[in-house]
Amino acid sequence: MTDLPNIKSDCFYPADSDALFPEHRSSHPPRILLLYGSLRERSFSRFAAEEAGHILERLGAETRIFDPHGLPLADAVEADHPKVAELRDLVGWCEGMVWSSPERHGAMSGLMKTQIDWIPLSLGGVRPTQAKTLAVMQVCGGSQSFNTVNQLRILGRWMRLLTIPNQSSVAKAWGEFDDSGRMKPSPYYDRIVDVMEELTRFTLLTRDIREHLVDRYSERVESHEALSKRVNQTRAV
């Protein structure tokens, strides 16, 4: 059946092949921001993020790692605080992200959540996370768990990030890194390589079309109705 009486036809249209497959594509290295969730000197979530960064750079990406030392709790200060501004600038710069958190009491760390909470859904009319790619990772002190990566996926979806299918969970992380913080060879290391390969590919595939990917009918309707109301309003005499 093609009878759709509730559809506003001027806001409804099929996928645009030209928009999905542009003739000209960006040629610069994919820009990836990495966040980690612990301030310990031997922070295994930081070690995992740094290892992921090394792999990404070998894959041709440009990476930056945010240092969360000194970042206040969300809403404890104004958004012009230097660490908050630094984080938001990096989120605006990047085309994809890696979130690496320890599992604390069956959940992501408070520091990880604080960083995410400081990332706005909208900033100056721009959604800084919309349709950028995301890879999620966690490190565990004991046996392997997926609580934290599952939570990070929920947050990624809420923030309109394109969270890739693959993910990493490193069990007994204290035994997976050497004294200098480099990751030892293992299936856990191989999985991180898998995840970074996938993140790089998804970022290259989507970065030039991300606005089209998340262009929503409901929001077009809302914008159209707001514009019509403004244009057709009766001017007060």
Coordinates of C-alpha atoms in Angstrom, one line a residue:
M1 CA 0.0 0.0 0.0
T2 CA 1.3 3.5 -0.9
D3 CA -1.5 5.5 0.6
L4 CA 0.1 7.5 3.5
P5 CA -2.3 10.2 4.5
N6 CA -0.2 11.2 7.5
I7 CA 3.0 11.9 5.5
K8 CA 3.8 15.5 4.7
S9 CA 5.0 15.1 1.1
D10 CA 7.1 18.2 1.0
C11 CA 9.2 16.9 3.8
F12 CA 9.4 13.3 2.6
Y13 CA 11.8 12.0 -0.1
P14 CA 13.8 8.9 -0.9
A15 CA 17.5 8.4 -0.3
D16 CA 19.6 10.6 -2.5
S17 CA 22.2 8.5 -4.3
D18 CA 24.3 11.6 -5.2
A19 CA 24.5 12.5 -1.5
L20 CA 25.3 9.0 -0.4
F21 CA 28.0 8.5 -3.1
P22 CA 29.6 12.0 -3.6
E23 CA 31.9 12.4 -6.5
H24 CA 34.5 14.3 -4.4
R25 CA 35.6 12.9 -1.1
S26 CA 37.9 14.1 1.6
S27 CA 41.5 13.0 1.3
H28 CA 43.0 14.0 4.7
P29 CA 43.7 11.3 7.3
P30 CA 40.6 10.4 9.4
R31 CA 40.7 12.4 12.6
I32 CA 40.1 10.3 15.7
L33 CA 39.8 11.4 19.3
L34 CA 40.5 9.0 22.1
L35 CA 39.1 9.3 25.6
Y36 CA 40.0 7.1 28.6
G37 CA 38.4 6.8 32.0
S38 CA 41.0 6.5 34.8
L39 CA 43.6 8.9 36.4
R40 CA 45.8 6.2 37.9
E41 CA 49.5 6.3 37.1
R42 CA 49.1 2.8 35.6
S43 CA 45.7 3.4 34.0
F44 CA 44.9 0.4 31.9
S45 CA 42.1 2.2 30.1
R46 CA 44.7 4.8 29.1
F47 CA 47.2 2.1 28.1
A48 CA 44.4 0.5 25.9
A49 CA 43.6 3.9 24.4
E50 CA 47.2 4.6 23.7
E51 CA 47.7 1.2 22.1
A52 CA 44.6 1.9 20.0
G53 CA 46.1 5.2 19.0
H54 CA 49.3 3.6 17.8
I55 CA 47.3 1.2 15.7
L56 CA 45.1 3.9 14.2
E57 CA 48.2 6.0 13.2
R58 CA 49.6 2.9 11.5
L59 CA 46.3 2.7 9.6
G60 CA 46.8 6.2 8.4
A61 CA 44.7 8.1 11.0
E62 CA 45.5 11.3 12.8
T63 CA 44.9 10.9 16.5
R64 CA 44.6 13.0 19.6
I65 CA 44.2 11.7 23.2
F66 CA 42.4 14.0 25.7
D67 CA 44.0 14.2 29.2
P68 CA 41.2 14.3 31.7
H69 CA 43.3 15.5 34.6
G70 CA 41.8 18.7 35.9
L71 CA 38.4 18.2 34.2
P72 CA 35.7 19.3 36.7
L73 CA 32.5 17.4 37.3
A74 CA 29.7 18.2 34.8
D75 CA 28.0 21.5 35.6
A76 CA 30.4 22.3 38.5
V77 CA 31.9 25.1 36.4
E78 CA 31.0 27.1 33.3
A79 CA 31.6 25.7 29.9
D80 CA 34.5 28.2 29.3
H81 CA 36.6 26.3 31.8
P82 CA 39.9 25.5 30.0
K83 CA 39.6 21.7 30.3
V84 CA 36.0 21.8 29.2
A85 CA 36.8 24.0 26.2
E86 CA 39.7 21.8 25.3
L87 CA 37.5 18.7 25.3
R88 CA 34.8 20.4 23.2
D89 CA 37.3 21.7 20.7
L90 CA 38.6 18.2 20.2
V91 CA 35.1 16.8 19.8
G92 CA 34.5 19.4 17.1
W93 CA 37.8 18.5 15.4
C94 CA 37.4 14.8 15.3
E95 CA 35.5 12.6 12.8
G96 CA 35.4 9.6 15.0
M97 CA 36.1 8.7 18.6
V98 CA 37.3 5.8 20.8
W99 CA 35.9 5.6 24.4
S100 CA 38.0 3.4 26.7
S101 CA 36.8 2.9 30.2
P102 CA 37.5 0.7 33.2
E103 CA 34.6 -1.3 34.6
R104 CA 33.9 0.0 38.1
H105 CA 31.2 -1.7 40.2
G106 CA 29.7 -3.1 37.0
A107 CA 29.6 0.2 35.1
M108 CA 31.8 2.8 33.4
S109 CA 33.9 5.0 35.6
G110 CA 32.7 8.3 36.9
L111 CA 35.5 10.0 35.0
M112 CA 34.4 8.5 31.7
K113 CA 30.8 9.6 32.3
T114 CA 32.0 13.1 33.2
Q115 CA 33.8 13.5 29.9
I116 CA 30.8 12.3 28.0
D117 CA 28.5 14.6 30.0
W118 CA 30.6 17.6 29.1
I119 CA 30.0 16.9 25.4
P120 CA 26.9 18.8 24.3
L121 CA 24.3 17.5 22.0
S122 CA 24.2 20.9 20.4
L123 CA 26.7 23.7 20.3
G124 CA 26.1 26.9 18.4
G125 CA 23.5 25.3 16.2
V126 CA 25.9 22.4 15.4
R127 CA 25.5 18.9 16.8
P128 CA 29.2 18.1 17.5
T129 CA 28.7 14.3 17.7
Q130 CA 26.0 13.7 15.1
A131 CA 26.9 10.8 12.8
K132 CA 30.6 10.7 13.8
T133 CA 31.9 7.2 14.3
L134 CA 32.5 5.6 17.7
A135 CA 34.4 2.6 18.9
V136 CA 33.9 1.4 22.5
M137 CA 36.4 -0.5 24.7
Q138 CA 36.6 -1.5 28.3
V139 CA 39.3 -3.0 30.6
C140 CA 38.4 -5.4 33.5
G141 CA 40.2 -6.1 36.7
G142 CA 38.8 -9.7 36.7
S143 CA 37.0 -11.9 34.3
Q144 CA 35.7 -10.5 31.0
S145 CA 32.6 -8.4 31.1
F146 CA 30.6 -6.3 28.6
N147 CA 28.6 -4.1 31.0
T148 CA 30.6 -1.0 30.3
V149 CA 30.7 -1.3 26.5
N150 CA 27.0 -1.9 26.5
Q151 CA 26.5 1.3 28.5
L152 CA 28.8 3.2 26.2
R153 CA 26.8 2.0 23.2
I154 CA 23.6 3.4 24.8
L155 CA 25.3 6.7 25.3
G156 CA 26.7 6.7 21.8
R157 CA 23.2 6.1 20.3
W158 CA 21.8 8.8 22.4
M159 CA 24.4 11.2 21.1
R160 CA 23.7 10.2 17.5
L161 CA 27.1 8.6 17.0
L162 CA 27.6 5.8 14.6
T163 CA 28.8 3.1 17.0
I164 CA 30.6 0.4 15.0
P165 CA 29.6 -3.2 15.5
N166 CA 32.9 -4.5 16.9
Q167 CA 34.1 -3.7 20.4
S168 CA 36.9 -4.7 22.9
S169 CA 36.8 -6.0 26.4
V170 CA 40.2 -6.8 28.0
A171 CA 39.9 -9.2 31.0
K172 CA 42.5 -9.1 33.8
A173 CA 44.0 -6.1 32.2
W174 CA 46.7 -5.9 34.9
G175 CA 48.4 -8.9 33.2
E176 CA 48.0 -7.6 29.6
F177 CA 50.5 -4.7 29.6
D178 CA 54.2 -4.6 30.2
D179 CA 56.1 -2.3 32.6
S180 CA 56.2 0.5 30.0
G181 CA 52.4 0.3 29.3
R182 CA 52.6 -1.4 26.0
M183 CA 50.1 -4.2 25.3
K184 CA 51.5 -7.8 25.1
P185 CA 50.6 -10.0 22.2
S186 CA 47.3 -11.8 22.8
P187 CA 43.8 -12.4 21.4
Y188 CA 42.8 -9.2 23.3
Y189 CA 45.4 -7.2 21.4
D190 CA 44.2 -8.7 18.1
R191 CA 40.7 -7.7 18.9
I192 CA 41.7 -4.1 19.4
V193 CA 43.4 -4.2 16.0
D194 CA 40.1 -5.5 14.6
V195 CA 38.2 -2.7 16.2
M196 CA 40.5 0.0 15.0
E197 CA 40.5 -1.4 11.4
E198 CA 36.7 -1.3 11.5
L199 CA 36.6 2.2 13.0
T200 CA 39.0 3.6 10.3
R201 CA 36.9 2.0 7.5
F202 CA 33.6 3.3 8.9
T203 CA 35.0 6.7 9.4
L204 CA 36.3 6.9 5.8
L205 CA 33.0 5.6 4.5
T206 CA 30.7 8.0 6.4
R207 CA 32.6 11.2 7.2
D208 CA 31.6 13.0 3.9
I209 CA 27.9 12.0 4.1
R210 CA 27.2 12.0 7.8
E211 CA 24.7 14.9 7.7
H212 CA 22.7 13.1 5.0
L213 CA 22.8 9.8 7.0
V214 CA 21.0 11.3 10.0
D215 CA 18.8 13.8 8.1
R216 CA 15.4 13.0 9.7
Y217 CA 11.9 13.3 8.4
S218 CA 10.5 14.2 11.8
E219 CA 12.9 17.1 12.2
R220 CA 12.3 18.3 8.6
V221 CA 8.6 18.4 9.5
E222 CA 9.2 20.3 12.7
S223 CA 11.5 22.8 10.9
H224 CA 9.0 23.3 8.1
E225 CA 6.2 23.9 10.5
A226 CA 8.3 26.4 12.5
L227 CA 9.2 28.3 9.4
S228 CA 5.6 28.4 8.1
K229 CA 4.4 29.7 11.5
R230 CA 7.0 32.4 11.5
V231 CA 6.5 33.5 7.9
N232 CA 2.7 33.4 8.1
Q233 CA 2.2 35.0 11.5
T234 CA 0.0 38.0 11.8
R235 CA 2.1 41.1 12.5
A236 CA 0.8 43.0 15.5
V237 CA -0.4 46.5 14.7

